[in-house]
Coordinates of C-alpha atoms in Angstrom, one line a residue:
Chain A
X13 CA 0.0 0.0 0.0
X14 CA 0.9 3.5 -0.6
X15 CA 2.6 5.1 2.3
X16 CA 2.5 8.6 4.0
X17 CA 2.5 11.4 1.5
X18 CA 2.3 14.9 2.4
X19 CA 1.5 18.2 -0.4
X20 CA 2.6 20.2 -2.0
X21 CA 6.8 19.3 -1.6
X22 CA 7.9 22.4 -1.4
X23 CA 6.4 25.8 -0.3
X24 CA 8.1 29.6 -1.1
X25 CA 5.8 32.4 0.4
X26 CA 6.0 35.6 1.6
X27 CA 6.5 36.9 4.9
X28 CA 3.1 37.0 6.8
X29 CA 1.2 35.0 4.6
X30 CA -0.6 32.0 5.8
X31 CA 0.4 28.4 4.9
X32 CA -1.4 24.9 4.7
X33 CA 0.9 21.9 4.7
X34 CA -1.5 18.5 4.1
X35 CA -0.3 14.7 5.2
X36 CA -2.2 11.6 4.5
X37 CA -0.9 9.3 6.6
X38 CA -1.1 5.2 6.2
X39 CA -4.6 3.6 6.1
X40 CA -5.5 2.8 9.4
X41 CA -2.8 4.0 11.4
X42 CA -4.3 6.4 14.5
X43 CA -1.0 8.1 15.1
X44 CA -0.1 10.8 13.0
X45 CA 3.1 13.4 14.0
X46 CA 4.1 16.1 13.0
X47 CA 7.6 17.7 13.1
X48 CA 9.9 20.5 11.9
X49 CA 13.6 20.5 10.8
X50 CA 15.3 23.3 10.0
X51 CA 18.4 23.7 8.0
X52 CA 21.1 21.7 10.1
X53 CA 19.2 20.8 12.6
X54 CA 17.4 17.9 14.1
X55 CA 14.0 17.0 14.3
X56 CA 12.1 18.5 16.3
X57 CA 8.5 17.6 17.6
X58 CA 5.6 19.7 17.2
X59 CA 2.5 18.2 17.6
X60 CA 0.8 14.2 18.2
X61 CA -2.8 12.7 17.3
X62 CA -3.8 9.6 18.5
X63 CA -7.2 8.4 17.6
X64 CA -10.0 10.5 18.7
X65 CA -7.8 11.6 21.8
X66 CA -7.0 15.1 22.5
X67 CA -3.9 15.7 20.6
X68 CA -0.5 16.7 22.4
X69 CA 0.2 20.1 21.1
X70 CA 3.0 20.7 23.6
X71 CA 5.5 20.8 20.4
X72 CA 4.1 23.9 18.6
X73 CA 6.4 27.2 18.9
X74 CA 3.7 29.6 18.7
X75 CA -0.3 30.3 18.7
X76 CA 0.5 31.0 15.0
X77 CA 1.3 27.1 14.3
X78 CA -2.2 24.7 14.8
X79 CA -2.9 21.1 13.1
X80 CA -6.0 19.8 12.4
X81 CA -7.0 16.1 12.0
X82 CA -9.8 14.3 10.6
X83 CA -10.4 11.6 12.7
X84 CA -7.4 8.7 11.4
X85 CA -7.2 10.4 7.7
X86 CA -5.6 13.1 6.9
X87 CA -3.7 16.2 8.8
X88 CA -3.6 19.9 8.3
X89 CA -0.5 22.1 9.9
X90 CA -1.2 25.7 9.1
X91 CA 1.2 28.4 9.9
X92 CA 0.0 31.9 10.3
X93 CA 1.4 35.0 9.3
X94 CA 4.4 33.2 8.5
X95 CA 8.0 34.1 9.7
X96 CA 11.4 33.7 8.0
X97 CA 12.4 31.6 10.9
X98 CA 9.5 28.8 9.6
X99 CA 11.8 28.4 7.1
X100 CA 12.0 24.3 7.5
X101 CA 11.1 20.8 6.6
X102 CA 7.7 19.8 8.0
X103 CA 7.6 16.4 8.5
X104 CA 4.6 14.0 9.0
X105 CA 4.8 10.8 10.7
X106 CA 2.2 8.1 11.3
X107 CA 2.1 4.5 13.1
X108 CA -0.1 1.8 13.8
X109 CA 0.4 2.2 17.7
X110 CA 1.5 5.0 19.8
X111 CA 4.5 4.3 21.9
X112 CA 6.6 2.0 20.6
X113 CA 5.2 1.6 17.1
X114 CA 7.5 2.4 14.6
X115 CA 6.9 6.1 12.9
X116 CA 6.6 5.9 9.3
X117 CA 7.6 9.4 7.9
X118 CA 6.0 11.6 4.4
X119 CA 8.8 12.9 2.1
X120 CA 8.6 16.2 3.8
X121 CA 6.8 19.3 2.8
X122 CA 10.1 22.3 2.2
X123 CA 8.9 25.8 3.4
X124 CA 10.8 28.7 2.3
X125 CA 9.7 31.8 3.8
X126 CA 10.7 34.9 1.7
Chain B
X236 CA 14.0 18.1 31.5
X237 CA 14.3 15.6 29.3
X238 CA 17.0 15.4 26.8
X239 CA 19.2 13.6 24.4
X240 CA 22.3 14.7 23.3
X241 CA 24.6 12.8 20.7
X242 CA 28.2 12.0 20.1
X243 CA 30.0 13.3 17.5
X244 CA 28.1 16.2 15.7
X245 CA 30.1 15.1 12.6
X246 CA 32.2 11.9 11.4
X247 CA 34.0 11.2 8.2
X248 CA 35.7 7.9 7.4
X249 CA 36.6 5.3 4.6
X250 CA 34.4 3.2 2.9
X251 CA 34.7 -0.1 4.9
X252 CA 36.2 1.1 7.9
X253 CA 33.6 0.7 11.2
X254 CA 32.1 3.4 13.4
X255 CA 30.5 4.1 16.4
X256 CA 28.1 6.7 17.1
X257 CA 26.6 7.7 21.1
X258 CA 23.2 8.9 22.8
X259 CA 23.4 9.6 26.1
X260 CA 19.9 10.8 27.5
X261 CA 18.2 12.5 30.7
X262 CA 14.8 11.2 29.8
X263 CA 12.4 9.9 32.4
X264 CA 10.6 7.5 32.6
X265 CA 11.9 5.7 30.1
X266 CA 9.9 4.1 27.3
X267 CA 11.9 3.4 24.6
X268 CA 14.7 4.3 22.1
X269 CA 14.9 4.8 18.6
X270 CA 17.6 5.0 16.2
X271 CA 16.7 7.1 12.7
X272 CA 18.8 7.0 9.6
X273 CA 18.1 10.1 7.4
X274 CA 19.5 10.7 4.3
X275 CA 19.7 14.5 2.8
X276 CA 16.4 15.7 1.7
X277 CA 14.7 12.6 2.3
X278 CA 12.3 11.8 5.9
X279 CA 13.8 9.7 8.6
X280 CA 13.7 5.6 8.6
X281 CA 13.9 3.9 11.7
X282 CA 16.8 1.3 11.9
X283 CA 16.0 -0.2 15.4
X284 CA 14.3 0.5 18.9
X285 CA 14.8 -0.2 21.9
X286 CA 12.9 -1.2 25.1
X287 CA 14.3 -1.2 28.9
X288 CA 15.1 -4.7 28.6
X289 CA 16.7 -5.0 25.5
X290 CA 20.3 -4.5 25.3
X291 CA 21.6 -5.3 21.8
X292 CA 19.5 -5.2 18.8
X293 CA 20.8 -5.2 15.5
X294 CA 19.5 -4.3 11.6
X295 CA 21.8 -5.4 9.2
X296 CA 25.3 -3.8 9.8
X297 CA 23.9 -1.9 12.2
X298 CA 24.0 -2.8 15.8
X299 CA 22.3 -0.4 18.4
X300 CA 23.1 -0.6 22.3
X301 CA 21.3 0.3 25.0
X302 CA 22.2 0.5 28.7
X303 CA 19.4 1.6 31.1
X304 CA 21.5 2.2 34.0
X305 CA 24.0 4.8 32.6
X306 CA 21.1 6.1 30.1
X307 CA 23.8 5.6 26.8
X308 CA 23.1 4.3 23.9
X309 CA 25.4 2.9 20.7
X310 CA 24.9 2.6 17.2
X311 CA 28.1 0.7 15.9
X312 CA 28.2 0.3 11.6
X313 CA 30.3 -2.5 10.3
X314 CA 32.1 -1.9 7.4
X315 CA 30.4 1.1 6.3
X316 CA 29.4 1.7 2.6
X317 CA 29.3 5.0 0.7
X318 CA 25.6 5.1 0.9
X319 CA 25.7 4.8 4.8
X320 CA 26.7 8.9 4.1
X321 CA 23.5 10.6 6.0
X322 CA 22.6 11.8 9.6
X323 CA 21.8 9.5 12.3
X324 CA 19.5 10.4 14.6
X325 CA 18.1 9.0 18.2
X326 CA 15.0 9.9 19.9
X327 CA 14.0 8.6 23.4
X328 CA 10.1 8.6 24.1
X329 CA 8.6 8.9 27.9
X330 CA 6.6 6.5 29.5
X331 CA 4.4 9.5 30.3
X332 CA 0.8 9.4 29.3
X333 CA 1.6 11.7 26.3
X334 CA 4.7 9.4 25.1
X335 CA 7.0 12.2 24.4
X336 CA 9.6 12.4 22.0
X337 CA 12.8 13.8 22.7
X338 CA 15.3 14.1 20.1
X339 CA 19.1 14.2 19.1
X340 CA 20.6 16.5 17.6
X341 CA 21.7 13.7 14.6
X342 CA 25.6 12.7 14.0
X343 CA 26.2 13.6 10.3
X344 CA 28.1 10.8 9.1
X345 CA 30.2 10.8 5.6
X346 CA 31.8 7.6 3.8
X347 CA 34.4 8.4 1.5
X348 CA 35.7 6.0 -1.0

């Protein structure tokens, strides 16, 4: 089957213009990550769903970052007035478990923040 | 607070030549560890993970190590290949309710011929 995909690949907007990133994540998995990773950096967390559960939002670096999900299908990061400091790799993950299931990641959605 | 810090930043070395790269973590309670390959431009792929109990596990030419007590792990490549060139990266999760992830900075390994 297909595995996680995530739209569009790459991203170049304007400062303070919002963004949508989308990620379809596996059929039937109920955990769905997201996470960031800038230029030389590592990963770093920003937000988990699991099933219908309230998601862990603890990752996100500002009220201008939220996610969305549709029950297990697809996820919606949005960045708001976007800075040049979002400038990144979004990266979405999802697994058949939380815990210890193993994260299957997208290809990455590039955001380049004029 | 929790975190995981690895060992070296940055490693270069000859195609078929072995290497070992370290996590040491602060994370608590501990769930479990992860080891990430990621190559440029491409998403991370998990090469093994670790439990509490589990001291050795191994993928291939890749060999992960884990001890509890001093909170270090290893990942040790035998006779590395050019295409091991990418950045390695290990992320402990909590045994909290919320199953954090806490991440590495990566070791950016290159295999020259």
């Amino acid at each position: 089957g297909a595995g996680v995909s995530q739209s569009p690949s790459n991203k170049v907007t304007e400062k303070g213009k919002d963004v949508e990133l989308r990620c379809d994540p596996i059929s039937g998995h109920t955990a769905l990550y997201w996470y960031r990773q800038r230029l030389g950096q590592g990963l770093e967390f920003l937000i988990y769903f699991q099933g219908n559960s309230a998601p862990d939002k603890s990752g996100l670096p500002s009220d201008r970052f939220s996610a969305e999900r549709t029950g297990e299908s697809v996820s919606t990061l949005t960045i708001q007035r976007t800075q040049q400091e979002d400038s990144a790799v979004y990266l979405c993950a999802s697994s058949p478990q939380r815990g210890l299931g193993t994260q299957y990641f997208g290809p990455g959605t590039r955001l380049l923040v004029l | 607070k929790n975190q995981v810090e690895q060992s070296p930043q940055s490693l270069i070395i000859l195609e078929g030549k072995n290497c070992t790269l370290q996590c040491n973590y602060t994370v608590s309670p501990f769930s479990n560890l992860r080891w990430y390959k990621q190559d440029t431009g491409r998403g991370p792929v998990s090469l093994t993970i670790m439990t509490f109990s589990e001291n050795t596990k191994s993928n291939g030419r890749y060999t992960a190590t884990l001890d509890a007590d001093t909170k270090q792990s290893s990942l040790h490549i035998t006779a590395s290949q050019l295409s091991d060139s990418a950045s390695y990266i290990c992320v402990v999760t909590d045994n909290n309710a919320g199953n954090m992830l806490t991440f590495g900075g990566g070791t950016r390994l290159m295999v020259k011929p």
